[in-house]
Amino acid sequence: MDEEAVNRPLVLVHRPPNFHFPFRHRLATQFNLFDPFDSPDSTRSSLLCRHAHNIRVLLCVDPTPVSSDLLSLLLALELIVGSTVGVDHINLPKCRRRGITVTNAGVAFSEDVADLAVGLLIDVLRKISASDASFEPPPGLKPLGGKRVGMGKIGSEVVKRLEAFGCIISYNSRRKKSAIPFPYYPDVYELVVNSDVLVVCCALTEETHHIINKDVMTALGKEGVIINVGRGALIDEKEMVKLLVCGEIGGVGLDVFENEPHVPKELFQLDNVVLSPHCAVATPECFDALEELIVFNLKAFFANKPLWSVVNLE
Amino acid sequence: MDEEAVNRPLVLVHRPPNFHFPFRHRLATQFNLFDPFDSPDSTRSSLLCRHAHNIRVLLCVDPTPVSSDLLSLLLALELIVGSTVGVDHINLPKCRRRGITVTNAGVAFSEDVADLAVGLLIDVLRKISASDASFEPPPGLKPLGGKRVGMGKIGSEVVKRLEAFGCIISYNSRRKKSAIPFPYYPDVYELVVNSDVLVVCCALTEETHHIINKDVMTALGKEGVIINVGRGALIDEKEMVKLLVCGEIGGVGLDVFENEPHVPKELFQLDNVVLSPHCAVATPECFDALEELIVFNLKAFFANKPLWSVVNLE
């Protein structure tokens, strides 16, 4: 490492072993990236221990788990810059206790996720993938117009799009949001009773784990459609598969699964199921926006300036 | 036929031999439907000739050809009530000369067609059908936001939806429309030079046959995407297939084909091609709207009242 590089602010790169993020080289021109996976297996732990006391910032690439043990090692840690929207892979209670700030991908991904959510919904209702595969006119097509769409936590970009299709929006969230002009249901069960389509786009927390359970899915009904672009474990996947197989729900469009990369094999056999391999945020434009956000937050931190997309740990 | 039925206004049903439209029984309670296919082959022509002079109204089910010969037989014909948006299957010059009014499906299908057009576009850009079939993360995903979308004739329902995705709209049409607040290009070539995506949703006429030719497609470029929910022959399909195979255009989403039901076999093998078997308008809600429109026009005609969705034959 040259002298100039050593003088750059130190950032610990925390990533899956085989994943290289696209803008690493550009980050390296501005920060001193310390990536344990650059070193051989045998020296990795000792190297991390030796530098741990200097590490104030951790860049978490992909949803790489940030465990209690790792946090215990990094006693000088002040900031975790996440590269995902969901931060369920980070031990948030410990961050809160230690006063560690966590930022996420914020709005960098919102538009791409919303595009895919709407694409999956049109596909389920209009059976586009099924038609594309079989080229048979599919029975039972359904229009988007007039569909009552409920959201588990409001996805403002999804709402913006679906309103243009004539859908009727309502939402569930922990709290009613005064800025949002749609009917609010404090209980997700009440939401689905009043919806034809449920778009799941909230964070996975202890509170939201399996929030879409058997009762909620049954209440959505035989014609009901579920789109999930949040996290797999928001839905009780085992129950969902059973209900789909029995025809107790109308269809699903899924970009996320409970035990990725595992996907229940029954899902591949159903025409009213559209699957996407967790790739809502995979366009180059998305990564550009993420790079901009990450560079902004790293620079802002070392310059003692306010950060973007800080996760509320309360 | 009972006496009451005979007193109802006479309507000639012109349909494909094996196609029964869903609301025929309800129409039959209000009109005296004369359907030559109700009679055996041997008597059909003579029956039609015998009643021809009494037929003022023809209900054209599906795009069943209304030829010059048929029009010559129906000398009392005043109105053709179409059940499709496109009326390229009707000999329009002869209707114009004879002063026969033609109505089409008008806006009954607009929303469903627009939904499918947007669904096909999201699918091509985000490779949903390809992912659903292979469950492999697809390379080269593209966002909708910022895409410059050109329309061959403005599809106002398509525009309404795509604006919500952050797309930038412009259009081509025979004439600039003062009510449409988007850039107008009098020439389709100029339109595509300024577009990333071309949505083809105009009527097929002599003037628009192969309007999307090799030059236009080449000008759209290697990243360009074409969606066709109009009629197959608006595009030079043979050239389109060649350009797709060579990678000279980025992708297509097609609900219509030049020689239906034939679809060029090359199209089934390309991941950047999403196919739909001419089923843009197949939801029950769509047929309800069509039934309402047809009943309205038949009643209005026999009551000497103004019609909806009259096709401009000039």
XYZ file of C-alpha atoms in Angstrom, chain B:
314
model
C -88.446 -18.310 -33.454
C -91.323 -16.971 -31.364
C -93.450 -14.028 -32.430
C -91.943 -11.673 -29.877
C -88.453 -12.407 -31.185
C -89.482 -11.657 -34.763
C -90.574 -8.176 -33.707
C -87.164 -7.356 -32.266
C -84.776 -5.387 -34.520
C -82.878 -7.629 -36.939
C -79.082 -7.856 -36.516
C -76.847 -9.978 -38.728
C -74.216 -11.804 -36.687
C -70.964 -12.105 -38.636
C -68.528 -14.356 -36.786
C -65.873 -17.054 -37.175
C -67.456 -20.534 -37.499
C -66.347 -21.806 -34.094
C -66.457 -18.653 -32.026
C -69.343 -17.970 -29.666
C -69.191 -14.606 -27.984
C -69.968 -14.601 -24.280
C -72.967 -12.267 -24.210
C -74.861 -13.637 -27.194
C -77.758 -14.909 -25.094
C -78.259 -11.534 -23.455
C -78.189 -9.764 -26.828
C -80.762 -12.248 -28.126
C -83.278 -11.030 -25.553
C -83.206 -7.565 -27.126
C -82.451 -8.159 -30.794
C -83.446 -10.651 -33.444
C -80.006 -12.160 -34.079
C -79.675 -13.700 -37.511
C -76.600 -15.929 -37.452
C -76.045 -17.906 -40.701
C -73.887 -20.409 -38.771
C -77.009 -21.516 -36.893
C -78.123 -23.126 -40.160
C -76.590 -26.128 -41.938
C -73.881 -25.520 -44.558
C -76.170 -26.365 -47.448
C -78.794 -23.680 -46.728
C -76.527 -20.935 -45.365
C -75.875 -18.925 -48.535
C -79.425 -19.034 -49.810
C -80.726 -18.018 -46.376
C -78.399 -15.041 -46.273
C -79.391 -13.993 -49.818
C -83.065 -14.287 -48.947
C -82.763 -11.999 -45.884
C -80.048 -9.668 -47.196
C -82.398 -6.868 -48.249
C -83.714 -6.576 -44.673
C -80.328 -6.300 -42.988
C -79.533 -2.771 -41.822
C -77.090 -3.737 -39.064
C -74.171 -6.169 -38.995
C -72.530 -7.172 -35.710
C -68.945 -8.140 -36.538
C -67.644 -10.526 -33.883
C -63.844 -10.763 -33.625
C -61.900 -9.549 -36.680
C -64.074 -11.552 -39.106
C -63.401 -10.204 -42.620
C -66.123 -7.959 -44.043
C -65.326 -8.241 -47.746
C -66.419 -6.212 -50.723
C -68.539 -9.217 -51.834
C -70.401 -9.373 -48.532
C -71.047 -5.628 -48.652
C -72.347 -5.968 -52.220
C -74.847 -8.538 -51.007
C -76.059 -6.362 -48.108
C -77.511 -3.437 -50.044
C -79.585 -2.164 -47.100
C -76.643 -2.124 -44.699
C -76.315 1.104 -42.711
C -74.201 0.124 -39.715
C -71.375 -2.264 -38.850
C -70.922 -2.656 -35.090
C -67.370 -3.911 -34.595
C -66.181 -5.748 -31.483
C -62.484 -4.962 -31.939
C -60.449 -1.778 -31.722
C -58.730 -2.288 -35.074
C -61.079 -2.470 -38.064
C -58.539 -3.433 -40.723
C -60.634 -6.565 -41.436
C -63.478 -4.390 -42.757
C -63.446 -2.997 -46.290
C -63.487 0.619 -45.142
C -63.217 2.353 -48.563
C -66.416 0.624 -49.662
C -68.145 1.531 -46.384
C -67.146 5.143 -46.953
C -68.503 5.134 -50.505
C -71.755 3.513 -49.413
C -72.123 5.760 -46.347
C -72.107 2.783 -43.983
C -71.251 3.767 -40.404
C -68.623 1.644 -38.616
C -68.193 1.583 -34.846
C -65.351 -0.141 -33.030
C -64.642 -1.306 -29.470
C -63.507 2.214 -28.704
C -62.213 2.682 -25.211
C -63.712 -0.578 -23.894
C -60.313 -2.218 -24.266
C -57.940 0.705 -23.713
C -57.085 0.013 -20.094
C -56.472 -3.695 -20.567
C -54.304 -3.095 -23.629
C -52.363 -0.424 -21.769
C -51.835 -2.743 -18.779
C -50.452 -5.439 -21.058
C -48.244 -2.974 -22.955
C -46.676 -1.809 -19.704
C -46.429 -5.374 -18.408
C -44.613 -6.452 -21.583
C -42.271 -3.462 -21.306
C -41.363 -4.161 -17.659
C -40.926 -7.813 -18.587
C -38.528 -7.062 -21.464
C -36.475 -4.566 -19.423
C -36.447 -6.634 -16.219
C -36.518 -10.069 -17.927
C -39.318 -11.375 -15.695
C -40.447 -14.226 -17.983
C -36.860 -15.293 -18.567
C -36.188 -15.315 -14.804
C -39.435 -17.129 -14.098
C -38.527 -19.855 -16.583
C -34.868 -20.310 -15.650
C -34.717 -18.828 -12.142
C -31.238 -17.548 -12.978
C -30.363 -13.940 -12.143
C -30.491 -12.373 -15.602
C -27.735 -10.023 -16.781
C -28.363 -6.631 -18.288
C -31.447 -5.499 -16.409
C -32.665 -2.006 -17.201
C -34.808 0.476 -15.282
C -37.930 2.140 -16.671
C -37.172 5.495 -15.095
C -35.738 8.048 -17.491
C -36.491 5.871 -20.522
C -37.593 7.968 -23.451
C -40.746 6.309 -24.749
C -42.118 7.036 -28.164
C -45.606 6.079 -29.234
C -46.833 5.395 -32.721
C -50.107 7.243 -32.250
C -50.615 8.231 -28.702
C -51.979 5.593 -26.380
C -53.311 7.823 -23.654
C -53.805 4.991 -21.180
C -50.268 3.720 -21.811
C -48.908 7.224 -21.332
C -50.795 7.704 -18.061
C -49.161 4.556 -16.676
C -45.622 5.098 -17.996
C -45.455 8.673 -16.742
C -45.819 7.257 -13.220
C -42.660 5.187 -13.827
C -40.677 8.311 -14.645
C -40.598 7.652 -18.397
C -40.209 10.560 -20.786
C -42.953 10.505 -23.407
C -43.139 11.655 -27.005
C -45.413 10.565 -29.857
C -46.053 10.251 -33.547
C -49.475 10.476 -35.153
C -50.905 11.679 -38.449
C -51.591 15.031 -36.845
C -50.275 16.870 -33.778
C -52.901 16.823 -31.045
C -53.220 20.087 -29.199
C -54.595 18.341 -26.090
C -51.472 16.177 -25.715
C -48.705 17.885 -23.757
C -45.822 15.760 -25.097
C -43.336 16.375 -27.902
C -44.822 15.442 -31.274
C -42.788 14.039 -34.153
C -44.563 14.066 -37.526
C -42.202 11.338 -38.709
C -41.846 7.995 -36.926
C -38.140 7.905 -37.828
C -37.569 11.165 -35.922
C -39.590 9.734 -33.037
C -37.405 6.644 -32.631
C -34.165 8.595 -32.970
C -35.314 10.371 -29.813
C -36.616 7.278 -27.978
C -35.296 4.258 -26.034
C -38.608 2.428 -26.220
C -41.259 2.393 -28.949
C -44.820 1.403 -28.026
C -46.803 0.583 -31.162
C -50.518 1.047 -30.541
C -52.005 2.510 -33.701
C -54.555 1.222 -36.187
C -53.439 -0.843 -39.168
C -54.261 0.970 -42.399
C -52.659 1.117 -45.841
C -50.715 4.080 -44.522
C -49.421 2.345 -41.377
C -48.635 -1.072 -42.939
C -44.955 -1.794 -42.096
C -44.621 1.707 -40.638
C -41.985 0.170 -38.362
C -39.578 -0.898 -41.081
C -35.909 -1.853 -41.039
C -34.718 1.771 -41.045
C -36.943 2.733 -38.132
C -35.866 -0.295 -36.093
C -32.206 0.282 -36.821
C -32.583 3.926 -35.772
C -34.092 2.831 -32.445
C -30.775 1.122 -31.839
C -29.156 -1.860 -30.118
C -30.580 -1.002 -26.709
C -33.987 -0.078 -28.104
C -37.131 -1.944 -27.095
C -40.313 -2.308 -29.168
C -43.706 -3.164 -27.673
C -46.508 -3.993 -30.128
C -50.100 -4.196 -28.909
C -51.552 -2.849 -32.170
C -51.481 -5.173 -35.172
C -48.687 -7.431 -36.340
C -48.379 -5.902 -39.822
C -47.516 -2.482 -38.369
C -44.004 -3.959 -38.073
C -42.014 -5.562 -40.876
C -41.818 -8.806 -38.922
C -39.281 -10.523 -41.183
C -36.844 -7.618 -40.746
C -37.560 -7.464 -37.018
C -36.640 -11.116 -36.599
C -33.379 -10.584 -38.534
C -32.469 -7.544 -36.422
C -33.245 -9.408 -33.184
C -31.160 -12.398 -34.199
C -28.191 -10.111 -35.038
C -28.616 -8.119 -31.830
C -29.417 -4.921 -33.732
C -32.410 -4.163 -31.482
C -32.497 -4.650 -27.722
C -35.737 -6.508 -27.167
C -39.400 -6.789 -28.078
C -42.676 -7.534 -26.331
C -45.367 -8.669 -28.756
C -49.053 -9.407 -28.375
C -49.704 -9.397 -32.138
C -48.030 -10.967 -35.165
C -48.027 -10.380 -38.889
C -49.559 -13.728 -39.919
C -51.479 -14.910 -36.869
C -51.638 -17.551 -35.571
C -48.185 -18.111 -37.118
C -45.293 -16.811 -35.008
C -41.725 -16.918 -36.380
C -39.985 -19.748 -34.531
C -36.838 -17.658 -33.889
C -38.850 -15.494 -31.492
C -39.379 -18.394 -29.084
C -35.642 -18.837 -28.644
C -34.655 -15.333 -27.590
C -34.624 -14.243 -23.936
C -35.107 -10.602 -24.881
C -38.412 -11.439 -26.557
C -41.632 -11.693 -24.538
C -44.600 -13.155 -26.375
C -48.279 -12.982 -25.593
C -50.834 -14.810 -27.796
C -52.955 -11.805 -28.847
C -54.764 -11.682 -25.535
C -54.491 -8.037 -24.553
C -58.247 -7.861 -24.256
C -59.344 -11.021 -22.546
C -60.441 -10.048 -19.060
C -64.122 -10.450 -18.097
C -64.241 -6.722 -17.299
C -63.197 -6.009 -20.874
C -66.017 -8.125 -22.311
C -68.529 -6.482 -19.980
C -67.486 -3.068 -21.266
C -67.715 -4.341 -24.858
C -71.189 -5.771 -24.294
C -72.332 -2.460 -22.841
C -70.943 -0.576 -25.830
C -72.484 -2.942 -28.405
C -75.919 -2.944 -26.760
C -75.786 0.837 -26.506
C -74.949 1.215 -30.201
C -77.549 -1.293 -31.416
C -80.276 0.358 -29.336
C -79.149 3.840 -30.324
C -79.198 2.927 -34.021
C -82.734 1.564 -33.956
C -83.854 4.583 -31.896
C -82.151 7.037 -34.283
C -79.858 8.302 -31.536
C -76.133 9.160 -31.728
C -73.655 6.274 -31.609
C -70.484 5.830 -29.545
C -67.034 5.001 -30.977
C -67.796 5.811 -34.589
C -64.750 5.134 -36.762
C -63.636 8.128 -38.830
C -63.573 6.826 -42.409
C -62.033 9.970 -43.921
